[in-house]
mmCIF file of C-alpha atoms in Angstrom:
data_model
loop_
_atom_site.group_PDB
_atom_site.id
_atom_site.type_symbol
_atom_site.label_atom_id
_atom_site.label_comp_id
_atom_site.label_asym_id
_atom_site.label_seq_id
_atom_site.Cartn_x
_atom_site.Cartn_y
_atom_site.Cartn_z
ATOM 1 C CA MET D 260 -10.932 -5.286 -41.986
ATOM 2 C CA ARG D 261 -8.181 -3.401 -43.842
ATOM 3 C CA ILE D 262 -5.471 -2.629 -41.295
ATOM 4 C CA ALA D 263 -2.439 -0.419 -41.933
ATOM 5 C CA MET D 264 0.440 -1.018 -39.516
ATOM 6 C CA VAL D 265 3.035 1.748 -39.472
ATOM 7 C CA SER D 266 6.392 0.869 -37.937
ATOM 8 C CA GLY D 267 8.889 3.290 -39.386
ATOM 9 C CA HIS D 268 12.178 2.099 -37.904
ATOM 10 C CA ALA D 269 11.208 -1.401 -36.722
ATOM 11 C CA SER D 270 10.539 -3.718 -39.627
ATOM 12 C CA PRO D 271 8.883 -7.071 -38.940
ATOM 13 C CA LEU D 272 11.468 -8.526 -41.341
ATOM 14 C CA ALA D 273 14.422 -7.504 -39.139
ATOM 15 C CA ALA D 274 16.102 -9.986 -36.813
ATOM 16 C CA PRO D 275 15.783 -8.793 -33.185
ATOM 17 C CA GLY D 276 18.867 -8.047 -31.122
ATOM 18 C CA GLY D 277 20.412 -5.098 -32.975
ATOM 19 C CA VAL D 278 20.724 -1.583 -31.586
ATOM 20 C CA ASP D 279 17.339 -0.528 -32.996
ATOM 21 C CA ALA D 280 15.804 -3.984 -33.416
ATOM 22 C CA GLY D 281 14.103 -5.561 -30.448
ATOM 23 C CA GLY D 282 10.719 -6.045 -28.865
ATOM 24 C CA GLN D 283 8.881 -3.649 -31.184
ATOM 25 C CA ASN D 284 9.940 -5.624 -34.255
ATOM 26 C CA VAL D 285 8.686 -8.832 -32.671
ATOM 27 C CA TYR D 286 5.437 -7.203 -31.509
ATOM 28 C CA VAL D 287 4.628 -5.856 -34.975
ATOM 29 C CA ALA D 288 5.584 -9.110 -36.709
ATOM 30 C CA ARG D 289 3.596 -11.412 -34.436
ATOM 31 C CA LEU D 290 0.527 -9.159 -34.159
ATOM 32 C CA THR D 291 0.475 -8.794 -37.947
ATOM 33 C CA GLU D 292 0.738 -12.551 -38.373
ATOM 34 C CA GLU D 293 -2.105 -13.229 -35.938
ATOM 35 C CA LEU D 294 -4.407 -10.621 -37.498
ATOM 36 C CA ALA D 295 -3.725 -11.970 -40.999
ATOM 37 C CA LYS D 296 -4.580 -15.496 -39.817
ATOM 38 C CA ARG D 297 -7.961 -14.136 -38.763
ATOM 39 C CA GLY D 298 -8.678 -12.961 -42.296
ATOM 40 C CA HIS D 299 -7.749 -9.279 -41.939
ATOM 41 C CA ASP D 300 -6.006 -7.506 -44.829
ATOM 42 C CA VAL D 301 -2.832 -6.179 -43.169
ATOM 43 C CA THR D 302 -0.099 -4.028 -44.709
ATOM 44 C CA VAL D 303 2.950 -3.016 -42.660
ATOM 45 C CA TYR D 304 4.624 0.226 -43.730
ATOM 46 C CA THR D 305 8.288 0.503 -42.740
ATOM 47 C CA ARG D 306 11.115 2.726 -43.957
ATOM 48 C CA ARG D 307 13.326 1.547 -46.814
ATOM 49 C CA ASP D 308 16.797 1.250 -45.233
ATOM 50 C CA ALA D 309 18.637 -0.482 -48.099
ATOM 51 C CA PRO D 310 18.586 0.308 -51.835
ATOM 52 C CA ASP D 311 17.961 -3.274 -52.999
ATOM 53 C CA LEU D 312 14.821 -3.922 -50.957
ATOM 54 C CA PRO D 313 11.707 -4.770 -52.999
ATOM 55 C CA ASP D 314 8.805 -2.345 -52.783
ATOM 56 C CA ARG D 315 6.534 -5.015 -51.295
ATOM 57 C CA VAL D 316 7.348 -8.262 -49.489
ATOM 58 C CA PRO D 317 4.570 -10.831 -48.931
ATOM 59 C CA LEU D 318 4.623 -12.470 -45.505
ATOM 60 C CA PRO D 319 3.852 -16.198 -45.135
ATOM 61 C CA GLY D 320 0.575 -15.564 -43.317
ATOM 62 C CA GLY D 321 -0.864 -13.340 -46.027
ATOM 63 C CA ALA D 322 0.150 -9.851 -44.842
ATOM 64 C CA VAL D 323 2.455 -7.572 -46.833
ATOM 65 C CA VAL D 324 5.401 -5.364 -45.857
ATOM 66 C CA GLU D 325 5.728 -2.182 -47.921
ATOM 67 C CA HIS D 326 9.057 -0.331 -47.908
ATOM 68 C CA VAL D 327 8.505 3.413 -47.829
ATOM 69 C CA PRO D 328 11.055 5.769 -49.425
ATOM 70 C CA ALA D 329 11.777 8.345 -46.705
ATOM 71 C CA GLY D 330 15.312 9.631 -46.401
ATOM 72 C CA PRO D 331 18.394 7.834 -47.683
ATOM 73 C CA PRO D 332 17.986 4.091 -48.355
ATOM 74 C CA VAL D 333 20.536 3.181 -45.692
ATOM 75 C CA SER D 334 20.393 2.311 -42.015
ATOM 76 C CA VAL D 335 19.803 5.451 -39.937
ATOM 77 C CA PRO D 336 19.592 5.499 -36.112
ATOM 78 C CA LYS D 337 15.961 5.926 -35.108
ATOM 79 C CA ASP D 338 16.683 9.106 -33.175
ATOM 80 C CA GLU D 339 17.800 10.753 -36.440
ATOM 81 C CA LEU D 340 14.703 9.867 -38.474
ATOM 82 C CA LEU D 341 12.352 12.714 -37.498
ATOM 83 C CA PRO D 342 13.324 14.975 -40.465
ATOM 84 C CA HIS D 343 12.247 12.170 -42.826
ATOM 85 C CA MET D 344 8.767 11.701 -41.348
ATOM 86 C CA PRO D 345 7.091 14.314 -43.621
ATOM 87 C CA ALA D 346 8.192 12.290 -46.665
ATOM 88 C CA PHE D 347 7.014 9.103 -44.963
ATOM 89 C CA GLY D 348 3.646 10.702 -44.189
ATOM 90 C CA ALA D 349 3.255 12.036 -47.731
ATOM 91 C CA HIS D 350 3.815 8.537 -49.103
ATOM 92 C CA LEU D 351 1.183 7.155 -46.730
ATOM 93 C CA ALA D 352 -1.307 9.837 -47.764
ATOM 94 C CA ARG D 353 -0.865 8.922 -51.441
ATOM 95 C CA ALA D 354 -1.092 5.191 -50.770
ATOM 96 C CA TRP D 355 -4.166 5.501 -48.572
ATOM 97 C CA ALA D 356 -5.931 7.844 -50.989
ATOM 98 C CA ARG D 357 -5.756 5.019 -53.543
ATOM 99 C CA ASP D 358 -6.560 2.213 -51.085
ATOM 100 C CA ARG D 359 -8.148 3.536 -47.893
ATOM 101 C CA PRO D 360 -7.591 1.413 -44.758
ATOM 102 C CA ASP D 361 -10.282 0.962 -42.130
ATOM 103 C CA VAL D 362 -7.852 1.714 -39.309
ATOM 104 C CA VAL D 363 -4.212 2.709 -38.889
ATOM 105 C CA HIS D 364 -2.107 1.327 -36.033
ATOM 106 C CA ALA D 365 1.093 3.317 -35.493
ATOM 107 C CA HIS D 366 4.041 1.938 -33.519
ATOM 108 C CA PHE D 367 6.448 4.389 -31.845
ATOM 109 C CA TRP D 368 6.024 8.132 -31.777
ATOM 110 C CA MET D 369 7.644 8.935 -35.117
ATOM 111 C CA SER D 370 5.373 6.448 -36.865
ATOM 112 C CA GLY D 371 2.506 8.319 -35.227
ATOM 113 C CA THR D 372 3.585 11.642 -36.723
ATOM 114 C CA ALA D 373 3.793 10.113 -40.189
ATOM 115 C CA SER D 374 0.456 8.359 -39.708
ATOM 116 C CA GLN D 375 -1.303 11.578 -38.721
ATOM 117 C CA LEU D 376 -0.025 13.187 -41.911
ATOM 118 C CA GLY D 377 -1.369 10.217 -43.878
ATOM 119 C CA THR D 378 -4.754 9.972 -42.178
ATOM 120 C CA GLY D 379 -5.464 13.697 -41.902
ATOM 121 C CA PRO D 380 -7.178 14.229 -45.259
ATOM 122 C CA LEU D 381 -9.047 10.908 -45.087
ATOM 123 C CA GLY D 382 -10.510 10.745 -41.595
ATOM 124 C CA VAL D 383 -9.171 7.231 -41.006
ATOM 125 C CA PRO D 384 -9.086 6.373 -37.269
ATOM 126 C CA LEU D 385 -5.588 6.210 -35.800
ATOM 127 C CA VAL D 386 -4.608 3.933 -32.915
ATOM 128 C CA GLN D 387 -1.201 4.550 -31.329
ATOM 129 C CA THR D 388 1.181 2.229 -29.459
ATOM 130 C CA PHE D 389 4.220 4.120 -28.155
ATOM 131 C CA HIS D 390 6.172 1.039 -26.917
ATOM 132 C CA THR D 391 8.306 3.420 -24.860
ATOM 133 C CA LEU D 392 7.725 7.039 -23.830
ATOM 134 C CA GLY D 393 10.119 9.926 -24.234
ATOM 135 C CA ALA D 394 9.333 11.372 -20.808
ATOM 136 C CA VAL D 395 10.323 8.077 -19.177
ATOM 137 C CA GLU D 396 13.503 7.706 -21.212
ATOM 138 C CA ARG D 397 14.504 11.297 -20.451
ATOM 139 C CA ARG D 398 13.882 10.748 -16.738
ATOM 140 C CA HIS D 399 16.163 7.721 -16.603
ATOM 141 C CA GLU D 400 18.736 8.483 -19.308
ATOM 142 C CA GLY D 401 19.312 12.147 -18.494
ATOM 143 C CA VAL D 402 22.117 13.555 -20.627
ATOM 144 C CA ARG D 403 22.521 10.177 -22.359
ATOM 145 C CA ASP D 404 19.060 10.494 -23.934
ATOM 146 C CA THR D 405 19.550 10.956 -27.679
ATOM 147 C CA SER D 406 15.884 11.442 -28.583
ATOM 148 C CA PRO D 407 14.985 14.660 -30.438
ATOM 149 C CA TYR D 408 13.959 17.523 -28.182
ATOM 150 C CA GLU D 409 10.495 17.592 -29.785
ATOM 151 C CA ARG D 410 9.685 14.010 -28.811
ATOM 152 C CA VAL D 411 7.864 14.582 -25.511
ATOM 153 C CA GLY D 412 5.642 17.309 -26.938
ATOM 154 C CA ILE D 413 4.815 15.265 -30.028
ATOM 155 C CA GLU D 414 3.905 12.248 -27.901
ATOM 156 C CA ARG D 415 1.629 14.396 -25.766
ATOM 157 C CA HIS D 416 -0.085 15.720 -28.903
ATOM 158 C CA LEU D 417 -0.457 12.226 -30.363
ATOM 159 C CA GLY D 418 -1.909 10.820 -27.168
ATOM 160 C CA ARG D 419 -4.509 13.579 -26.964
ATOM 161 C CA THR D 420 -5.551 13.622 -30.610
ATOM 162 C CA CYS D 421 -5.554 10.047 -31.923
ATOM 163 C CA GLU D 422 -8.636 7.879 -31.547
ATOM 164 C CA GLY D 423 -7.058 5.525 -29.025
ATOM 165 C CA VAL D 424 -3.793 4.640 -27.291
ATOM 166 C CA LEU D 425 -2.784 1.041 -26.654
ATOM 167 C CA ALA D 426 -0.567 0.933 -23.555
ATOM 168 C CA THR D 427 1.577 -2.143 -23.094
ATOM 169 C CA SER D 428 1.373 -2.079 -19.282
ATOM 170 C CA THR D 429 -0.510 -0.550 -16.380
ATOM 171 C CA ASP D 430 2.643 1.405 -15.544
ATOM 172 C CA GLU D 431 2.395 3.070 -18.963
ATOM 173 C CA VAL D 432 -1.232 4.001 -18.261
ATOM 174 C CA VAL D 433 0.008 6.047 -15.303
ATOM 175 C CA GLU D 434 2.659 7.743 -17.454
ATOM 176 C CA LEU D 435 0.091 8.555 -20.157
ATOM 177 C CA GLY D 436 -2.139 10.104 -17.501
ATOM 178 C CA ARG D 437 0.726 12.365 -16.466
ATOM 179 C CA MET D 438 0.908 13.474 -20.103
ATOM 180 C CA GLY D 439 -2.746 14.478 -20.041
ATOM 181 C CA VAL D 440 -4.122 11.543 -22.038
ATOM 182 C CA PRO D 441 -7.630 10.809 -20.692
ATOM 183 C CA ALA D 442 -7.978 7.338 -19.176
ATOM 184 C CA ARG D 443 -11.076 6.641 -21.302
ATOM 185 C CA ARG D 444 -8.913 6.800 -24.433
ATOM 186 C CA ILE D 445 -6.430 4.145 -23.207
ATOM 187 C CA ARG D 446 -6.570 0.353 -23.450
ATOM 188 C CA VAL D 447 -3.931 -1.998 -22.072
ATOM 189 C CA VAL D 448 -2.766 -4.406 -24.779
ATOM 190 C CA PRO D 449 0.488 -6.038 -23.635
ATOM 191 C CA GLY D 450 3.077 -7.913 -25.631
ATOM 192 C CA GLY D 451 2.848 -11.641 -26.157
ATOM 193 C CA VAL D 452 4.847 -14.784 -26.748
ATOM 194 C CA ASP D 453 4.685 -17.647 -29.236
ATOM 195 C CA THR D 454 3.996 -20.512 -26.845
ATOM 196 C CA GLU D 455 4.553 -23.143 -29.543
ATOM 197 C CA HIS D 456 8.043 -21.843 -30.309
ATOM 198 C CA PHE D 457 8.923 -21.070 -26.687
ATOM 199 C CA HIS D 458 8.030 -24.166 -24.676
ATOM 200 C CA PRO D 459 9.467 -26.265 -21.832
ATOM 201 C CA ALA D 460 10.012 -29.507 -23.772
ATOM 202 C CA ALA D 461 13.266 -31.375 -23.232
ATOM 203 C CA ASP D 462 16.096 -30.448 -25.588
ATOM 204 C CA THR D 463 17.942 -32.858 -27.850
ATOM 205 C CA GLY D 464 21.029 -30.758 -28.297
ATOM 206 C CA GLY D 465 22.233 -27.463 -29.697
ATOM 207 C CA THR D 466 22.576 -25.537 -26.424
ATOM 208 C CA PRO D 467 25.933 -24.100 -25.339
ATOM 209 C CA GLU D 468 28.032 -26.502 -23.276
ATOM 210 C CA ARG D 469 27.378 -26.400 -19.522
ATOM 211 C CA ARG D 470 30.605 -26.055 -17.543
ATOM 212 C CA LEU D 471 29.473 -24.686 -14.194
ATOM 213 C CA ARG D 472 26.820 -25.696 -11.715
ATOM 214 C CA HIS D 473 24.518 -22.742 -12.292
ATOM 215 C CA ARG D 474 23.776 -20.588 -15.316
ATOM 216 C CA LEU D 475 22.278 -17.111 -15.477
ATOM 217 C CA LEU D 476 21.076 -15.827 -18.847
ATOM 218 C CA ALA D 477 20.382 -12.250 -19.921
ATOM 219 C CA CYS D 478 18.920 -11.471 -23.365
ATOM 220 C CA GLY D 479 18.077 -8.465 -25.502
ATOM 221 C CA ARG D 480 19.558 -5.489 -27.270
ATOM 222 C CA LEU D 481 23.093 -4.747 -26.122
ATOM 223 C CA VAL D 482 22.417 -1.245 -24.805
ATOM 224 C CA ARG D 483 23.304 0.387 -21.506
ATOM 225 C CA ARG D 484 19.774 0.803 -20.156
ATOM 226 C CA LYS D 485 19.257 -2.981 -20.152
ATOM 227 C CA GLY D 486 21.387 -3.092 -17.001
ATOM 228 C CA TYR D 487 23.591 -6.020 -17.975
ATOM 229 C CA ASP D 488 26.309 -4.525 -15.781
ATOM 230 C CA GLN D 489 24.234 -5.518 -12.734
ATOM 231 C CA ALA D 490 24.011 -9.096 -13.977
ATOM 232 C CA VAL D 491 27.797 -9.119 -14.418
ATOM 233 C CA ARG D 492 28.528 -7.633 -10.999
ATOM 234 C CA VAL D 493 26.209 -10.042 -9.175
ATOM 235 C CA LEU D 494 28.462 -12.956 -10.195
ATOM 236 C CA ALA D 495 30.951 -11.806 -7.552
ATOM 237 C CA HIS D 496 28.351 -12.898 -4.979
ATOM 238 C CA LEU D 497 27.491 -16.194 -6.727
ATOM 239 C CA PRO D 498 30.365 -18.691 -6.851
ATOM 240 C CA ASP D 499 30.078 -21.594 -9.297
ATOM 241 C CA THR D 500 27.742 -19.562 -11.504
ATOM 242 C CA GLU D 501 28.210 -18.317 -15.062
ATOM 243 C CA LEU D 502 26.437 -15.580 -17.000
ATOM 244 C CA LEU D 503 25.572 -15.725 -20.687
ATOM 245 C CA VAL D 504 24.475 -12.534 -22.451
ATOM 246 C CA ALA D 505 22.624 -13.027 -25.743
ATOM 247 C CA GLY D 506 22.148 -10.053 -28.045
ATOM 248 C CA GLY D 507 24.003 -7.451 -30.034
ATOM 249 C CA PRO D 508 26.093 -7.866 -33.188
ATOM 250 C CA PRO D 509 27.001 -11.287 -34.643
ATOM 251 C CA ALA D 510 29.130 -13.488 -32.419
ATOM 252 C CA GLY D 511 32.294 -12.959 -34.434
ATOM 253 C CA THR D 512 32.138 -9.170 -34.054
ATOM 254 C CA VAL D 513 30.608 -8.718 -30.607
ATOM 255 C CA GLU D 514 33.976 -7.701 -29.131
ATOM 256 C CA THR D 515 33.924 -4.562 -31.295
ATOM 257 C CA ASP D 516 30.660 -3.315 -29.739
ATOM 258 C CA ALA D 517 31.061 -0.436 -27.279
ATOM 259 C CA GLU D 518 28.638 -1.857 -24.705
ATOM 260 C CA ALA D 519 30.250 -5.292 -24.993
ATOM 261 C CA ARG D 520 33.655 -3.729 -24.263
ATOM 262 C CA ARG D 521 32.203 -1.895 -21.258
ATOM 263 C CA LEU D 522 30.722 -5.101 -19.858
ATOM 264 C CA THR D 523 33.988 -6.947 -20.415
ATOM 265 C CA ASP D 524 35.869 -4.245 -18.496
ATOM 266 C CA ILE D 525 33.359 -4.461 -15.632
ATOM 267 C CA ALA D 526 33.740 -8.248 -15.564
ATOM 268 C CA HIS D 527 37.540 -7.969 -15.348
ATOM 269 C CA ARG D 528 37.349 -5.397 -12.539
ATOM 270 C CA ALA D 529 34.888 -7.604 -10.642
ATOM 271 C CA GLY D 530 37.109 -10.647 -11.074
ATOM 272 C CA VAL D 531 34.449 -12.654 -12.927
ATOM 273 C CA ALA D 532 35.598 -12.354 -16.548
ATOM 274 C CA ASP D 533 36.157 -16.111 -16.772
ATOM 275 C CA ARG D 534 32.460 -16.664 -15.966
ATOM 276 C CA VAL D 535 30.915 -14.165 -18.416
ATOM 277 C CA ARG D 536 30.220 -15.092 -22.042
ATOM 278 C CA LEU D 537 28.941 -12.527 -24.527
ATOM 279 C CA LEU D 538 27.246 -14.607 -27.211
ATOM 280 C CA GLY D 539 26.275 -11.806 -29.580
ATOM 281 C CA ALA D 540 23.222 -12.256 -31.771
ATOM 282 C CA VAL D 541 21.569 -15.652 -31.400
ATOM 283 C CA ASP D 542 19.444 -17.212 -34.132
ATOM 284 C CA PRO D 543 15.773 -16.948 -33.081
ATOM 285 C CA GLU D 544 15.408 -20.677 -33.731
ATOM 286 C CA ASP D 545 18.027 -21.349 -31.060
ATOM 287 C CA MET D 546 16.596 -19.043 -28.396
ATOM 288 C CA PRO D 547 14.146 -21.496 -26.745
ATOM 289 C CA ALA D 548 16.896 -24.063 -26.184
ATOM 290 C CA LEU D 549 19.221 -21.379 -24.855
ATOM 291 C CA LEU D 550 16.543 -20.154 -22.434
ATOM 292 C CA ARG D 551 15.868 -23.693 -21.240
ATOM 293 C CA SER D 552 19.586 -24.192 -20.581
ATOM 294 C CA ALA D 553 19.470 -21.487 -17.879
ATOM 295 C CA ASP D 554 18.720 -22.011 -14.216
ATOM 296 C CA LEU D 555 17.527 -18.415 -14.028
ATOM 297 C CA VAL D 556 16.841 -15.684 -16.577
ATOM 298 C CA VAL D 557 17.826 -12.241 -15.289
ATOM 299 C CA CYS D 558 16.245 -9.049 -16.638
ATOM 300 C CA THR D 559 17.849 -6.046 -14.937
ATOM 301 C CA PRO D 560 16.997 -2.856 -16.884
ATOM 302 C CA VAL D 561 16.692 0.451 -15.071
ATOM 303 C CA TYR D 562 13.368 0.836 -16.884
ATOM 304 C CA GLU D 563 11.392 -1.279 -19.336
ATOM 305 C CA ALA D 564 8.136 -0.268 -21.005
ATOM 306 C CA PHE D 565 7.160 -3.909 -21.312
ATOM 307 C CA GLY D 566 9.841 -6.487 -22.106
ATOM 308 C CA LEU D 567 9.273 -9.729 -24.019
ATOM 309 C CA VAL D 568 12.190 -11.696 -22.553
ATOM 310 C CA PRO D 569 10.428 -12.512 -19.247
ATOM 311 C CA LEU D 570 7.488 -13.923 -21.211
ATOM 312 C CA GLU D 571 9.755 -16.023 -23.412
ATOM 313 C CA ALA D 572 11.531 -17.404 -20.363
ATOM 314 C CA MET D 573 8.279 -18.180 -18.541
ATOM 315 C CA ALA D 574 6.888 -19.860 -21.669
ATOM 316 C CA CYS D 575 9.944 -22.136 -21.551
ATOM 317 C CA GLY D 576 9.306 -22.948 -17.897
ATOM 318 C CA VAL D 577 12.310 -20.962 -16.620
ATOM 319 C CA PRO D 578 12.025 -18.699 -13.549
ATOM 320 C CA VAL D 579 12.809 -15.001 -13.947
ATOM 321 C CA LEU D 580 14.634 -12.552 -11.696
ATOM 322 C CA ALA D 581 13.778 -9.035 -12.843
ATOM 323 C CA THR D 582 13.869 -5.433 -11.750
ATOM 324 C CA ASP D 583 10.651 -4.018 -10.350
ATOM 325 C CA VAL D 584 9.993 -1.603 -13.228
ATOM 326 C CA GLY D 585 7.468 -0.944 -15.983
ATOM 327 C CA GLY D 586 5.928 -3.941 -17.663
ATOM 328 C CA HIS D 587 7.754 -6.414 -15.398
ATOM 329 C CA ARG D 588 5.217 -5.543 -12.713
ATOM 330 C CA ASP D 589 2.429 -6.897 -14.927
ATOM 331 C CA SER D 590 4.065 -9.886 -16.583
ATOM 332 C CA LEU D 591 5.861 -11.328 -13.559
ATOM 333 C CA ALA D 592 4.090 -12.632 -10.467
ATOM 334 C CA ASP D 593 6.540 -11.812 -7.671
ATOM 335 C CA GLY D 594 6.905 -14.947 -5.555
ATOM 336 C CA GLY D 595 4.931 -16.940 -8.118
ATOM 337 C CA THR D 596 6.847 -17.030 -11.400
ATOM 338 C CA GLY D 597 10.055 -15.399 -10.179
ATOM 339 C CA ARG D 598 11.228 -12.441 -8.156
ATOM 340 C CA LEU D 599 11.138 -8.676 -8.553
ATOM 341 C CA VAL D 600 13.873 -6.542 -6.992
ATOM 342 C CA ALA D 601 14.544 -2.815 -6.917
ATOM 343 C CA PRO D 602 16.592 -1.598 -9.901
ATOM 344 C CA GLN D 603 20.307 -0.968 -9.361
ATOM 345 C CA ASN D 604 20.193 -2.651 -5.955
ATOM 346 C CA LEU D 605 23.020 -5.162 -6.230
ATOM 347 C CA GLU D 606 22.538 -6.476 -2.695
ATOM 348 C CA ALA D 607 18.860 -7.302 -3.308
ATOM 349 C CA LEU D 608 19.685 -8.856 -6.684
ATOM 350 C CA ALA D 609 22.381 -11.045 -5.170
ATOM 351 C CA GLU D 610 20.183 -12.127 -2.267
ATOM 352 C CA ALA D 611 17.297 -13.110 -4.557
ATOM 353 C CA ALA D 612 19.567 -14.889 -7.049
ATOM 354 C CA HIS D 613 21.306 -16.844 -4.291
ATOM 355 C CA ALA D 614 17.987 -17.946 -2.776
ATOM 356 C CA LEU D 615 16.607 -19.103 -6.118
ATOM 357 C CA LEU D 616 19.752 -20.907 -7.211
ATOM 358 C CA ALA D 617 19.837 -22.737 -3.881
ATOM 359 C CA ASP D 618 16.288 -24.070 -4.263
ATOM 360 C CA GLU D 619 15.791 -26.213 -7.352
ATOM 361 C CA ARG D 620 12.315 -27.275 -6.263
ATOM 362 C CA LEU D 621 11.187 -23.650 -6.024
ATOM 363 C CA ARG D 622 12.690 -22.853 -9.425
ATOM 364 C CA ARG D 623 10.759 -25.712 -11.002
ATOM 365 C CA GLN D 624 7.528 -24.542 -9.395
ATOM 366 C CA TYR D 625 8.111 -20.981 -10.600
ATOM 367 C CA GLY D 626 8.777 -22.374 -14.064
ATOM 368 C CA ARG D 627 5.496 -24.286 -14.133
ATOM 369 C CA ASN D 628 3.616 -21.254 -12.840
ATOM 370 C CA GLY D 629 5.223 -19.065 -15.485
ATOM 371 C CA ARG D 630 4.138 -21.336 -18.316
ATOM 372 C CA GLU D 631 0.567 -21.322 -17.009
ATOM 373 C CA ARG D 632 0.618 -17.534 -16.692
ATOM 374 C CA VAL D 633 1.643 -16.882 -20.289
ATOM 375 C CA LEU D 634 -0.916 -19.386 -21.583
ATOM 376 C CA ARG D 635 -3.658 -17.521 -19.703
ATOM 377 C CA HIS D 636 -2.651 -13.947 -20.406
ATOM 378 C CA TYR D 637 0.162 -13.482 -22.924
ATOM 379 C CA THR D 638 -0.412 -15.440 -26.117
ATOM 380 C CA TRP D 639 -0.423 -13.489 -29.374
ATOM 381 C CA ALA D 640 -4.049 -14.520 -29.785
ATOM 382 C CA ARG D 641 -4.871 -12.613 -26.598
ATOM 383 C CA VAL D 642 -2.892 -9.612 -27.871
ATOM 384 C CA ALA D 643 -4.786 -9.689 -31.183
ATOM 385 C CA ASP D 644 -8.093 -9.860 -29.281
ATOM 386 C CA GLY D 645 -7.245 -6.601 -27.533
ATOM 387 C CA ALA D 646 -6.085 -4.931 -30.732
ATOM 388 C CA GLU D 647 -9.232 -5.966 -32.600
ATOM 389 C CA GLN D 648 -11.412 -4.483 -29.878
ATOM 390 C CA ALA D 649 -9.542 -1.196 -30.183
ATOM 391 C CA TYR D 650 -9.807 -1.172 -33.968
ATOM 392 C CA ARG D 651 -13.541 -1.872 -33.964
ATOM 393 C CA ALA D 652 -14.488 0.475 -31.165
ATOM 394 C CA PRO D 653 -12.143 3.450 -31.173
ATOM 395 C CA CYS D 654 -12.914 5.947 -28.466
ATOM 396 C CA PRO D 655 -15.774 8.160 -29.702
ATOM 397 C CA ALA D 656 -14.625 11.195 -27.721
ATOM 398 C CA ARG D 657 -13.518 14.185 -29.766
ATOM 399 C CA PRO D 658 -9.751 14.795 -29.815
ATOM 400 C CA VAL D 659 -8.443 17.081 -27.112
ATOM 401 C CA PRO D 660 -6.506 20.094 -28.485
ATOM 402 C CA ALA D 661 -2.805 20.064 -27.714
#
């Protein structure tokens, strides 16, 4: 099968952890790799964001990344890319007229707009994964939401007119229903984890030095909605416990990041600055060892469409304490692989963290359960199974007019 992946702002070649580089980059990279291993011909189309990038980059598994000229060849925040989508779509239309794919899988709403421009003249089926929805971001971010005004309407149109929508969680299915996307057009295909890379084997070195009895670890893009401030504040209720935060710019420059400065200020005001370490970007090769060094991985966003960090922690046999939002409700088994608590409820977070840190036997059991859970449900092979089913049997219903 000839599969065109469109991921305009999130290249599979980018290292996760930057402002606009996170779970979507990993999802596209790993799904592409798994599909290529199965013999599919996969090309990933992503925007050229540097002038010296080659037109095409072969990936080790046999897929190819194609850099699309759309807008200036420099890094542009994703929320400013909409004006460049017509050029992106025109490039796709030309490329696909020469070499027609069997299916197009678009990632994020702007990739969907470009993909519809590219598929329109050809009748190629389009499958859409939003990864996160504008209506949800607007609800939680309010005036801090920087998405273009048109986003919610465009997502509604995409959901109603493409051949199928792949939701990453059951929570997203509900949100898509509110947008008027018929349930029969939606399949749940969650994120996954590389269980060979992330595993619970004993470490031989390379983890940061342990200085305190307990360690909490938070990982991901260094942005406000990830709720790292809650993880910082909870330390005031947890003596003899440190917090490491992995993500953001390189370690040597993390102190210049606005969110890093905000978290540092919060730590000083809470009297826990000596127990908070902002690591900055961590090499992906070092992440499993870092996860295994933690007694507890904390994931405290105010909302999360899916979230790969809980899966990576569970694959390493580490229990997870997470907010009861979005994809966490699917990936985590509350009371089985960790705990779920209400978002922005510091008292509940502190109570759950204290109980888990006080019970090593329970943490170990949660860790074993977590590893079993990801092996059953969240390998990239399982993700590729779901994607293949969607590609081969797109919903036959006629598109619903916007």
